[in-house]
Amino acid sequence: MENDGRRRVVIENLNPEVDGGRFPIKRVIGEKLVVTADIFADGHDAISARLLYRAPKDKEWRDAPMAFVENDRWRGKFVVEEIGIYHYTVEAWIDHFRTWQRDLKKRCDVGQDLKVDLWTGAEYIEKASGKASKEDQNKLLMFSKMIKGAKGVKEMVSAALSEELTELMDTYLDKTFSVLYEKELAVVVDRERALFSTWYELFPRSFSPDPGRHGTFKDCEGLLPEIGRMGFDILYLPPIHPIGRTNRKGKNNVLGNNPDDVGSLWAIGSKEGGHKAIHPQLGTIEDFERLIMKAKDHRIEVAMDLAFQCSPDHPYVKEHPEWFRWRPDGTVQFAENPPKKYEDIIPLNFETENWKELWEELKSIVLFWIEKGIRIFRVDNPHTKPFSFWEWLIKEIKKDYPNVIFLSEAFTRPKVMSRLAKLGFTQSYTYFTWRNTKRELIEYLTELTRAKVREYLRPNFWPNTPDILPEHLQYGGRPAFMIRLVLAATLSSNYGIYGPPFELCVNEALPGREEYLNSEKYEIKNWDRENPGSLEDFIARVNRIRKENLALQTTWNLRFYEADNEALLFFGKTTEDLSNMIMVVVNLDPFHIQSGWVRVPIHEMGIDPNQPYLVHDLLSDDKYIWQGEKNYVELNPQILPANIFRVRKKLKREMDFDYFM
Amino acid sequence: MENDGRRRVVIENLNPEVDGGRFPIKRVIGEKLVVTADIFADGHDAISARLLYRAPKDKEWRDAPMAFVENDRWRGKFVVEEIGIYHYTVEAWIDHFRTWQRDLKKRCDVGQDLKVDLWTGAEYIEKASGKASKEDQNKLLMFSKMIKGAKGVKEMVSAALSEELTELMDTYLDKTFSVLYEKELAVVVDRERALFSTWYELFPRSFSPDPGRHGTFKDCEGLLPEIGRMGFDILYLPPIHPIGRTNRKGKNNVLGNNPDDVGSLWAIGSKEGGHKAIHPQLGTIEDFERLIMKAKDHRIEVAMDLAFQCSPDHPYVKEHPEWFRWRPDGTVQFAENPPKKYEDIIPLNFETENWKELWEELKSIVLFWIEKGIRIFRVDNPHTKPFSFWEWLIKEIKKDYPNVIFLSEAFTRPKVMSRLAKLGFTQSYTYFTWRNTKRELIEYLTELTRAKVREYLRPNFWPNTPDILPEHLQYGGRPAFMIRLVLAATLSSNYGIYGPPFELCVNEALPGREEYLNSEKYEIKNWDRENPGSLEDFIARVNRIRKENLALQTTWNLRFYEADNEALLFFGKTTEDLSNMIMVVVNLDPFHIQSGWVRVPIHEMGIDPNQPYLVHDLLSDDKYIWQGEKNYVELNPQILPANIFRVRKKLKREMDFDYFM
């Protein structure tokens, strides 16, 4: 009986809420947060409810109205406008005055005697007048007088139900027994790029203009105009730190002890330094800072890799032997997944007694690069370090730098990926890389965009990575690369490619594997970027379409539509106000021309079934006049395996045929 | 960093768990509680987990093993054996020793050098030996010695992986960094009757042998043998308290002021007393106690009504005017749902300042009748009193009387019904009363038995009540009554009827309403219980089948099977060990013979598709030999609208044809 038993309203099943409020949800600036909840009380009394929310710096709640939807479900919404952590909850109360108004109307409709009921209402009004401003007090008392003593019942009832009175009473609500939802929930608000980003990954060491010389940050500066022209806004560099010498890997991951081997970028640390140092052959810290600055001129942000592991030559191994595992014979424990061994890498031991120092040191690495200007980190294999470490680290960093973005590279089991997203990662790699058929794509995208996971996991789609050359790209030729690019770029508002192998359609793999043959991970490459078969222009066009069409700048509006051919995937994205409507048709078959009838959701798009409308293929620049739901498409993968249609409704004025033709 | 960052295991998505642990789940004695959870850690280490649980009087956890299922899901179970509240949670830890064993095997399989690895394992064993009993210590040290120094690698590995060592190490587990699921969850364990009960509702005042005289508790004693013969184990009496005089209701709910009117039982309270008094015409408290005792001789428990509302003549109105609402003209506020008025009832005001006194008084009513021997309460309209009141009341009562059963009579909106079940009601009325078609029944029963609601809402199916004569019964004649009885009694392990109108197939309603014409609620009836058309024998048979077949004594094992006729509903229930297998076919059409092919799930039942099996219709006593999945049924509603088959598999010995014929 501790609580006041007179608080009769129940608020339950609030949505969105992740694991009972254990984790925050995510939004970016400008996104809406729609909150629904089951709200009800015993009996027949009317209920009122409002959504309470606090921006990062707010001390007091702001509020937004909640409206009844159906079946005891209520709904309210607000827009997040600042980076940081918002909080939200719901308040509801029995609204005796509205109950009285509602009942009065019903009684009046059947002609009951209303005298005493009118007096009851007047009492509510008089009570409210006690808290009112002088001006409102007078108004309220006037209403109360009218309700008790106007000439006719009709006048009394109409005063009682008047809009003016209702508004006045709303100002001086009686919330004596109002109920707060038992939890305050959090929403982490990120900058827009967390939801709309276009990543380009490259290995700087391969970009020297002199074949044979190791590429440098300075060389990379020269690439920026082209990366910008292709429409990428994030340049992601794999680790840039000194590479270990012990067990350095040779071409194709072979342990060869060849003095010319450049080694794997992920074998971090040598006598030249560790995670806070730059590989000397790439340049200096100042060169790196300059690259970051220059990139900004091209509206490109540099992202770097956080790979928390060491080469045997990393300074930590001597300075902090307690951070590693040691075997009974006094040797250090290398990374392994028995019987597989990773000879050039040793993992950190997160079960060390000095775990607090270790955590702080890793945090200091992130802060070090933040000070150099980095705000985006791609995190290597986060699923091999403790979850609680990441939750702590990301919270610590975002406390002072809420605009930092962390991309989780966890190609692992679904629940592990989901947990990493819940605990704070801003974006996540996904299984898109291996989803090719119509059914696979629809199922997986429906799960990502319609299930609860959408509240906290922002997908980032990669058709390839230095670690993965998927089978589809190995066999499908240039059309397969175009197909996968269009899918990644239009299904997901966050996507990236590993280039130049992607735009050059490199498709040679180790036999029976999804690994690149002669992978850039183990050697310096010399890419033929002038190759006429390069997809650079195609990629530039697709990315321009993304930039110019708001509907493609979010993933949450994706809807699949019907197409009567299993090789044709048909889907769309529209802005909420329908001012931008995109429909995409992709021929998933890289070998054959495919055609079929697609069903356009004209009703949802507000298109008159009796009027033609224009679909403008932004890829080919072709325009078609369609009418009604069913329309024909045909796609030749050797020319263009996809249409990205912008839909334009009939002009309000006389149909403008000039425009159409 | 407050917690130890070395606790690397994650336990999430534990099931069953209601509203993040806010509410307990429910079980009855002897039921199993299967607990599943997602359990995983970073990296590749092996995990071990166990289910922890505490019986009502336990101070320490007991534990049951949990096993990996798939996709990071683990599963464990225990059986609840005592009435009261159990608690449960999950513990998991990184199992370094098992990780080592697993990896050793993999390394051995590919022929790696194992020397140092064997030493690593020996260290684990030596560490464990430090906590072991003298005897086990010797064994462990012997193993460690063998593993470090046996003659051959083969011998060393086989010692390392031996069952004996594994068991020893399980005894001295290293759970330094074990993780407990963050919540302790509760399960309310009720007695068996909470899940398997057969209710009979009657109005005692109609059972005088002298027409014209008001029936008494003594008269009811004479009914017990017949109620027992019909197989009912709960006799539920609507309110037995003094009935108010003011605005007493006449026949068919008319306000007539006829001095002969007996009034509604729910207009509780007069100068003779209130909720702790007996209506003088029924007898005395002692008579009531004797009825309770006599019923026990017939294995019948008396249930009474908790209707927390008052007639205007209830003593509370004068003694506690502060428990009611008063209108501006000084009159008391009657019950109403505008524009509907209930002239003979006034509600309690749960928003009174003296709500604590009111709550305590209502609790004292329940305790008063518990002292008289009542352990089952049917609660009238709980949804018109605050949820927090019920949660408190039921908890308070069950603290001292955990065997009390509360049935929630809330025919209202789904979320309200669900909340009442969550907060503690033992059983709940349902929408079954209005679910008639095959699709409706399958949808509704699937929701009740497969969705989360099954963890806390135990359905109680009523084909009729004094308030509801459903349309189906009004028009379907005697077959409709039989259909609805079989459905109620076999779909749900808890069900009840309002008799004798049910067994007498009374079907006259107020025009266009689902209310009985000349309802017993407002007058004394004189039932023709000797009518040859009575369903008494049929009901007795159905209830005997329920008693003799364990599979029908739970609701949670219900499965629907295929039947190729929309009028035929085909479903089954089996015990987990398949020792009792029941299949029910119901012709939902009360007018026509219906026939069709049904598909028996022989694989689930462990029946060989090549062997015949016996289906024994326990209703008609007919036996059929069936084979394979598809079999033919035909049901004439004028004879028997249903089959309740008991399935008997082929005998292990030579097929016994005598038995079949």
PDB file of N, CA, C and O in Angstrom, chain A residues 440-487:
ATOM      1  N   GLU A 440      15.577 -14.141 -50.273  1.00  0.00           N
ATOM      2  CA  GLU A 440      16.549 -13.808 -49.226  1.00  0.00           C
ATOM      3  C   GLU A 440      16.547 -12.314 -48.920  1.00  0.00           C
ATOM      4  O   GLU A 440      16.571 -11.896 -47.766  1.00  0.00           O
ATOM      5  N   LEU A 441      16.535 -11.521 -49.974  1.00  0.00           N
ATOM      6  CA  LEU A 441      16.605 -10.069 -49.778  1.00  0.00           C
ATOM      7  C   LEU A 441      15.354  -9.541 -49.082  1.00  0.00           C
ATOM      8  O   LEU A 441      15.434  -8.727 -48.161  1.00  0.00           O
ATOM      9  N   ILE A 442      14.199 -10.018 -49.527  1.00  0.00           N
ATOM     10  CA  ILE A 442      12.954  -9.527 -48.910  1.00  0.00           C
ATOM     11  C   ILE A 442      12.892  -9.959 -47.448  1.00  0.00           C
ATOM     12  O   ILE A 442      12.585  -9.157 -46.564  1.00  0.00           O
ATOM     13  N   GLU A 443      13.222 -11.210 -47.196  1.00  0.00           N
ATOM     14  CA  GLU A 443      13.172 -11.684 -45.802  1.00  0.00           C
ATOM     15  C   GLU A 443      14.140 -10.919 -44.905  1.00  0.00           C
ATOM     16  O   GLU A 443      13.787 -10.463 -43.821  1.00  0.00           O
ATOM     17  N   TYR A 444      15.353 -10.776 -45.374  1.00  0.00           N
ATOM     18  CA  TYR A 444      16.371 -10.154 -44.525  1.00  0.00           C
ATOM     19  C   TYR A 444      16.098  -8.668 -44.337  1.00  0.00           C
ATOM     20  O   TYR A 444      16.181  -8.134 -43.223  1.00  0.00           O
ATOM     21  N   LEU A 445      15.719  -7.998 -45.404  1.00  0.00           N
ATOM     22  CA  LEU A 445      15.446  -6.559 -45.274  1.00  0.00           C
ATOM     23  C   LEU A 445      14.191  -6.300 -44.451  1.00  0.00           C
ATOM     24  O   LEU A 445      14.100  -5.295 -43.750  1.00  0.00           O
ATOM     25  N   THR A 446      13.243  -7.199 -44.528  1.00  0.00           N
ATOM     26  CA  THR A 446      12.039  -7.038 -43.713  1.00  0.00           C
ATOM     27  C   THR A 446      12.401  -7.169 -42.241  1.00  0.00           C
ATOM     28  O   THR A 446      11.965  -6.385 -41.403  1.00  0.00           O
ATOM     29  N   GLU A 447      13.248  -8.134 -41.941  1.00  0.00           N
ATOM     30  CA  GLU A 447      13.712  -8.296 -40.569  1.00  0.00           C
ATOM     31  C   GLU A 447      14.455  -7.032 -40.094  1.00  0.00           C
ATOM     32  O   GLU A 447      14.203  -6.519 -39.007  1.00  0.00           O
ATOM     33  N   LEU A 448      15.340  -6.523 -40.916  1.00  0.00           N
ATOM     34  CA  LEU A 448      16.136  -5.351 -40.514  1.00  0.00           C
ATOM     35  C   LEU A 448      15.296  -4.090 -40.365  1.00  0.00           C
ATOM     36  O   LEU A 448      15.590  -3.251 -39.526  1.00  0.00           O
ATOM     37  N   THR A 449      14.275  -3.950 -41.206  1.00  0.00           N
ATOM     38  CA  THR A 449      13.567  -2.658 -41.231  1.00  0.00           C
ATOM     39  C   THR A 449      12.218  -2.673 -40.537  1.00  0.00           C
ATOM     40  O   THR A 449      11.677  -1.618 -40.231  1.00  0.00           O
ATOM     41  N   ARG A 450      11.642  -3.862 -40.294  1.00  0.00           N
ATOM     42  CA  ARG A 450      10.315  -3.887 -39.692  1.00  0.00           C
ATOM     43  C   ARG A 450      10.321  -4.456 -38.274  1.00  0.00           C
ATOM     44  O   ARG A 450       9.425  -4.171 -37.486  1.00  0.00           O
ATOM     45  N   ALA A 451      11.305  -5.272 -37.938  1.00  0.00           N
ATOM     46  CA  ALA A 451      11.325  -5.863 -36.589  1.00  0.00           C
ATOM     47  C   ALA A 451      11.941  -4.883 -35.600  1.00  0.00           C
ATOM     48  O   ALA A 451      12.445  -3.824 -35.974  1.00  0.00           O
ATOM     49  N   LYS A 452      11.898  -5.233 -34.342  1.00  0.00           N
ATOM     50  CA  LYS A 452      12.363  -4.348 -33.263  1.00  0.00           C
ATOM     51  C   LYS A 452      13.808  -3.886 -33.449  1.00  0.00           C
ATOM     52  O   LYS A 452      14.175  -2.784 -33.030  1.00  0.00           O
ATOM     53  N   VAL A 453      14.621  -4.733 -34.091  1.00  0.00           N
ATOM     54  CA  VAL A 453      16.032  -4.421 -34.279  1.00  0.00           C
ATOM     55  C   VAL A 453      16.234  -3.057 -34.946  1.00  0.00           C
ATOM     56  O   VAL A 453      17.251  -2.396 -34.752  1.00  0.00           O
ATOM     57  N   ARG A 454      15.259  -2.576 -35.691  1.00  0.00           N
ATOM     58  CA  ARG A 454      15.392  -1.285 -36.373  1.00  0.00           C
ATOM     59  C   ARG A 454      15.552  -0.134 -35.390  1.00  0.00           C
ATOM     60  O   ARG A 454      16.002   0.950 -35.748  1.00  0.00           O
ATOM     61  N   GLU A 455      15.139  -0.346 -34.150  1.00  0.00           N
ATOM     62  CA  GLU A 455      15.238   0.734 -33.171  1.00  0.00           C
ATOM     63  C   GLU A 455      16.681   0.987 -32.741  1.00  0.00           C
ATOM     64  O   GLU A 455      16.968   2.035 -32.185  1.00  0.00           O
ATOM     65  N   TYR A 456      17.555   0.000 -32.934  1.00  0.00           N
ATOM     66  CA  TYR A 456      18.922   0.196 -32.423  1.00  0.00           C
ATOM     67  C   TYR A 456      20.022  -0.240 -33.384  1.00  0.00           C
ATOM     68  O   TYR A 456      21.174   0.088 -33.187  1.00  0.00           O
ATOM     69  N   LEU A 457      19.700  -0.997 -34.435  1.00  0.00           N
ATOM     70  CA  LEU A 457      20.740  -1.442 -35.362  1.00  0.00           C
ATOM     71  C   LEU A 457      20.588  -0.755 -36.709  1.00  0.00           C
ATOM     72  O   LEU A 457      19.589  -0.959 -37.402  1.00  0.00           O
ATOM     73  N   ARG A 458      21.578   0.086 -37.049  1.00  0.00           N
ATOM     74  CA  ARG A 458      21.550   0.755 -38.356  1.00  0.00           C
ATOM     75  C   ARG A 458      22.430  -0.037 -39.305  1.00  0.00           C
ATOM     76  O   ARG A 458      23.655  -0.074 -39.143  1.00  0.00           O
ATOM     77  N   PRO A 459      21.831  -0.656 -40.307  1.00  0.00           N
ATOM     78  CA  PRO A 459      22.611  -1.492 -41.214  1.00  0.00           C
ATOM     79  C   PRO A 459      23.531  -0.643 -42.094  1.00  0.00           C
ATOM     80  O   PRO A 459      23.193   0.484 -42.446  1.00  0.00           O
ATOM     81  N   ASN A 460      24.663  -1.217 -42.410  1.00  0.00           N
ATOM     82  CA  ASN A 460      25.570  -0.630 -43.386  1.00  0.00           C
ATOM     83  C   ASN A 460      25.900  -1.761 -44.350  1.00  0.00           C
ATOM     84  O   ASN A 460      26.420  -2.794 -43.932  1.00  0.00           O
ATOM     85  N   PHE A 461      25.550  -1.566 -45.627  1.00  0.00           N
ATOM     86  CA  PHE A 461      25.643  -2.670 -46.605  1.00  0.00           C
ATOM     87  C   PHE A 461      26.956  -2.594 -47.388  1.00  0.00           C
ATOM     88  O   PHE A 461      27.279  -1.550 -47.959  1.00  0.00           O
ATOM     89  N   TRP A 462      27.653  -3.686 -47.436  1.00  0.00           N
ATOM     90  CA  TRP A 462      28.924  -3.780 -48.159  1.00  0.00           C
ATOM     91  C   TRP A 462      28.854  -4.928 -49.153  1.00  0.00           C
ATOM     92  O   TRP A 462      28.809  -6.090 -48.750  1.00  0.00           O
ATOM     93  N   PRO A 463      28.911  -4.651 -50.454  1.00  0.00           N
ATOM     94  CA  PRO A 463      28.927  -5.744 -51.432  1.00  0.00           C
ATOM     95  C   PRO A 463      30.247  -6.518 -51.391  1.00  0.00           C
ATOM     96  O   PRO A 463      30.273  -7.690 -51.727  1.00  0.00           O
ATOM     97  N   ASN A 464      31.323  -5.846 -51.004  1.00  0.00           N
ATOM     98  CA  ASN A 464      32.602  -6.549 -50.850  1.00  0.00           C
ATOM     99  C   ASN A 464      33.375  -5.888 -49.711  1.00  0.00           C
ATOM    100  O   ASN A 464      33.022  -4.788 -49.266  1.00  0.00           O
ATOM    101  N   THR A 465      34.387  -6.590 -49.201  1.00  0.00           N
ATOM    102  CA  THR A 465      35.333  -6.015 -48.235  1.00  0.00           C
ATOM    103  C   THR A 465      36.682  -6.657 -48.548  1.00  0.00           C
ATOM    104  O   THR A 465      36.731  -7.635 -49.311  1.00  0.00           O
ATOM    105  N   PRO A 466      37.769  -6.169 -47.983  1.00  0.00           N
ATOM    106  CA  PRO A 466      39.050  -6.838 -48.245  1.00  0.00           C
ATOM    107  C   PRO A 466      39.028  -8.305 -47.813  1.00  0.00           C
ATOM    108  O   PRO A 466      39.778  -9.110 -48.349  1.00  0.00           O
ATOM    109  N   ASP A 467      38.135  -8.638 -46.876  1.00  0.00           N
ATOM    110  CA  ASP A 467      38.057 -10.027 -46.399  1.00  0.00           C
ATOM    111  C   ASP A 467      37.090 -10.878 -47.205  1.00  0.00           C
ATOM    112  O   ASP A 467      37.090 -12.095 -47.062  1.00  0.00           O
ATOM    113  N   ILE A 468      36.202 -10.247 -47.980  1.00  0.00           N
ATOM    114  CA  ILE A 468      35.123 -11.016 -48.610  1.00  0.00           C
ATOM    115  C   ILE A 468      34.908 -10.624 -50.063  1.00  0.00           C
ATOM    116  O   ILE A 468      34.517  -9.502 -50.386  1.00  0.00           O
ATOM    117  N   LEU A 469      35.176 -11.590 -50.936  1.00  0.00           N
ATOM    118  CA  LEU A 469      34.774 -11.468 -52.341  1.00  0.00           C
ATOM    119  C   LEU A 469      33.672 -12.509 -52.529  1.00  0.00           C
ATOM    120  O   LEU A 469      33.949 -13.685 -52.741  1.00  0.00           O
ATOM    121  N   PRO A 470      32.420 -12.102 -52.402  1.00  0.00           N
ATOM    122  CA  PRO A 470      31.355 -13.111 -52.365  1.00  0.00           C
ATOM    123  C   PRO A 470      31.234 -13.859 -53.690  1.00  0.00           C
ATOM    124  O   PRO A 470      31.577 -13.328 -54.747  1.00  0.00           O
ATOM    125  N   GLU A 471      30.762 -15.064 -53.605  1.00  0.00           N
ATOM    126  CA  GLU A 471      30.620 -15.943 -54.756  1.00  0.00           C
ATOM    127  C   GLU A 471      29.909 -15.248 -55.922  1.00  0.00           C
ATOM    128  O   GLU A 471      30.312 -15.364 -57.077  1.00  0.00           O
ATOM    129  N   HIS A 472      28.860 -14.533 -55.586  1.00  0.00           N
ATOM    130  CA  HIS A 472      28.060 -13.841 -56.592  1.00  0.00           C
ATOM    131  C   HIS A 472      28.914 -12.930 -57.464  1.00  0.00           C
ATOM    132  O   HIS A 472      28.741 -12.867 -58.687  1.00  0.00           O
ATOM    133  N   LEU A 473      29.843 -12.215 -56.842  1.00  0.00           N
ATOM    134  CA  LEU A 473      30.718 -11.315 -57.603  1.00  0.00           C
ATOM    135  C   LEU A 473      31.790 -12.092 -58.357  1.00  0.00           C
ATOM    136  O   LEU A 473      32.268 -11.655 -59.402  1.00  0.00           O
ATOM    137  N   GLN A 474      32.156 -13.275 -57.838  1.00  0.00           N
ATOM    138  CA  GLN A 474      33.171 -14.071 -58.529  1.00  0.00           C
ATOM    139  C   GLN A 474      32.676 -14.543 -59.896  1.00  0.00           C
ATOM    140  O   GLN A 474      33.436 -14.640 -60.837  1.00  0.00           O
ATOM    141  N   TYR A 475      31.351 -14.826 -59.979  1.00  0.00           N
ATOM    142  CA  TYR A 475      30.840 -15.471 -61.192  1.00  0.00           C
ATOM    143  C   TYR A 475      29.965 -14.582 -62.065  1.00  0.00           C
ATOM    144  O   TYR A 475      29.730 -14.899 -63.216  1.00  0.00           O
ATOM    145  N   GLY A 476      29.451 -13.485 -61.517  1.00  0.00           N
ATOM    146  CA  GLY A 476      28.432 -12.731 -62.242  1.00  0.00           C
ATOM    147  C   GLY A 476      28.952 -11.646 -63.166  1.00  0.00           C
ATOM    148  O   GLY A 476      28.175 -10.965 -63.823  1.00  0.00           O
ATOM    149  N   GLY A 477      30.260 -11.462 -63.178  1.00  0.00           N
ATOM    150  CA  GLY A 477      30.831 -10.459 -64.083  1.00  0.00           C
ATOM    151  C   GLY A 477      30.417  -9.043 -63.715  1.00  0.00           C
ATOM    152  O   GLY A 477      29.874  -8.787 -62.638  1.00  0.00           O
ATOM    153  N   ARG A 478      30.673  -8.133 -64.666  1.00  0.00           N
ATOM    154  CA  ARG A 478      30.396  -6.716 -64.426  1.00  0.00           C
ATOM    155  C   ARG A 478      28.933  -6.456 -64.031  1.00  0.00           C
ATOM    156  O   ARG A 478      28.670  -5.673 -63.113  1.00  0.00           O
ATOM    157  N   PRO A 479      27.959  -7.136 -64.682  1.00  0.00           N
ATOM    158  CA  PRO A 479      26.559  -6.890 -64.263  1.00  0.00           C
ATOM    159  C   PRO A 479      26.340  -7.188 -62.783  1.00  0.00           C
ATOM    160  O   PRO A 479      25.599  -6.465 -62.104  1.00  0.00           O
ATOM    161  N   ALA A 480      26.996  -8.232 -62.253  1.00  0.00           N
ATOM    162  CA  ALA A 480      26.803  -8.567 -60.840  1.00  0.00           C
ATOM    163  C   ALA A 480      27.276  -7.421 -59.957  1.00  0.00           C
ATOM    164  O   ALA A 480      26.643  -7.086 -58.948  1.00  0.00           O
ATOM    165  N   PHE A 481      28.398  -6.787 -60.333  1.00  0.00           N
ATOM    166  CA  PHE A 481      28.884  -5.660 -59.540  1.00  0.00           C
ATOM    167  C   PHE A 481      27.885  -4.496 -59.567  1.00  0.00           C
ATOM    168  O   PHE A 481      27.648  -3.843 -58.554  1.00  0.00           O
ATOM    169  N   MET A 482      27.284  -4.275 -60.750  1.00  0.00           N
ATOM    170  CA  MET A 482      26.290  -3.187 -60.851  1.00  0.00           C
ATOM    171  C   MET A 482      25.049  -3.513 -60.008  1.00  0.00           C
ATOM    172  O   MET A 482      24.503  -2.652 -59.314  1.00  0.00           O
ATOM    173  N   ILE A 483      24.619  -4.761 -60.099  1.00  0.00           N
ATOM    174  CA  ILE A 483      23.436  -5.196 -59.333  1.00  0.00           C
ATOM    175  C   ILE A 483      23.664  -4.998 -57.839  1.00  0.00           C
ATOM    176  O   ILE A 483      22.854  -4.396 -57.133  1.00  0.00           O
ATOM    177  N   ARG A 484      24.817  -5.491 -57.374  1.00  0.00           N
ATOM    178  CA  ARG A 484      25.075  -5.417 -55.937  1.00  0.00           C
ATOM    179  C   ARG A 484      25.244  -3.972 -55.479  1.00  0.00           C
ATOM    180  O   ARG A 484      24.890  -3.623 -54.354  1.00  0.00           O
ATOM    181  N   LEU A 485      25.780  -3.134 -56.358  1.00  0.00           N
ATOM    182  CA  LEU A 485      25.945  -1.737 -55.970  1.00  0.00           C
ATOM    183  C   LEU A 485      24.588  -1.051 -55.835  1.00  0.00           C
ATOM    184  O   LEU A 485      24.318  -0.355 -54.852  1.00  0.00           O
ATOM    185  N   VAL A 486      23.735  -1.261 -56.825  1.00  0.00           N
ATOM    186  CA  VAL A 486      22.407  -0.618 -56.768  1.00  0.00           C
ATOM    187  C   VAL A 486      21.639  -1.116 -55.549  1.00  0.00           C
ATOM    188  O   VAL A 486      21.006  -0.334 -54.833  1.00  0.00           O
ATOM    189  N   LEU A 487      21.702  -2.424 -55.281  1.00  0.00           N
ATOM    190  CA  LEU A 487      20.992  -2.960 -54.113  1.00  0.00           C
ATOM    191  C   LEU A 487      21.509  -2.318 -52.828  1.00  0.00           C
ATOM    192  O   LEU A 487      20.727  -1.826 -52.008  1.00  0.00           O
TER     193      LEU A 487
END
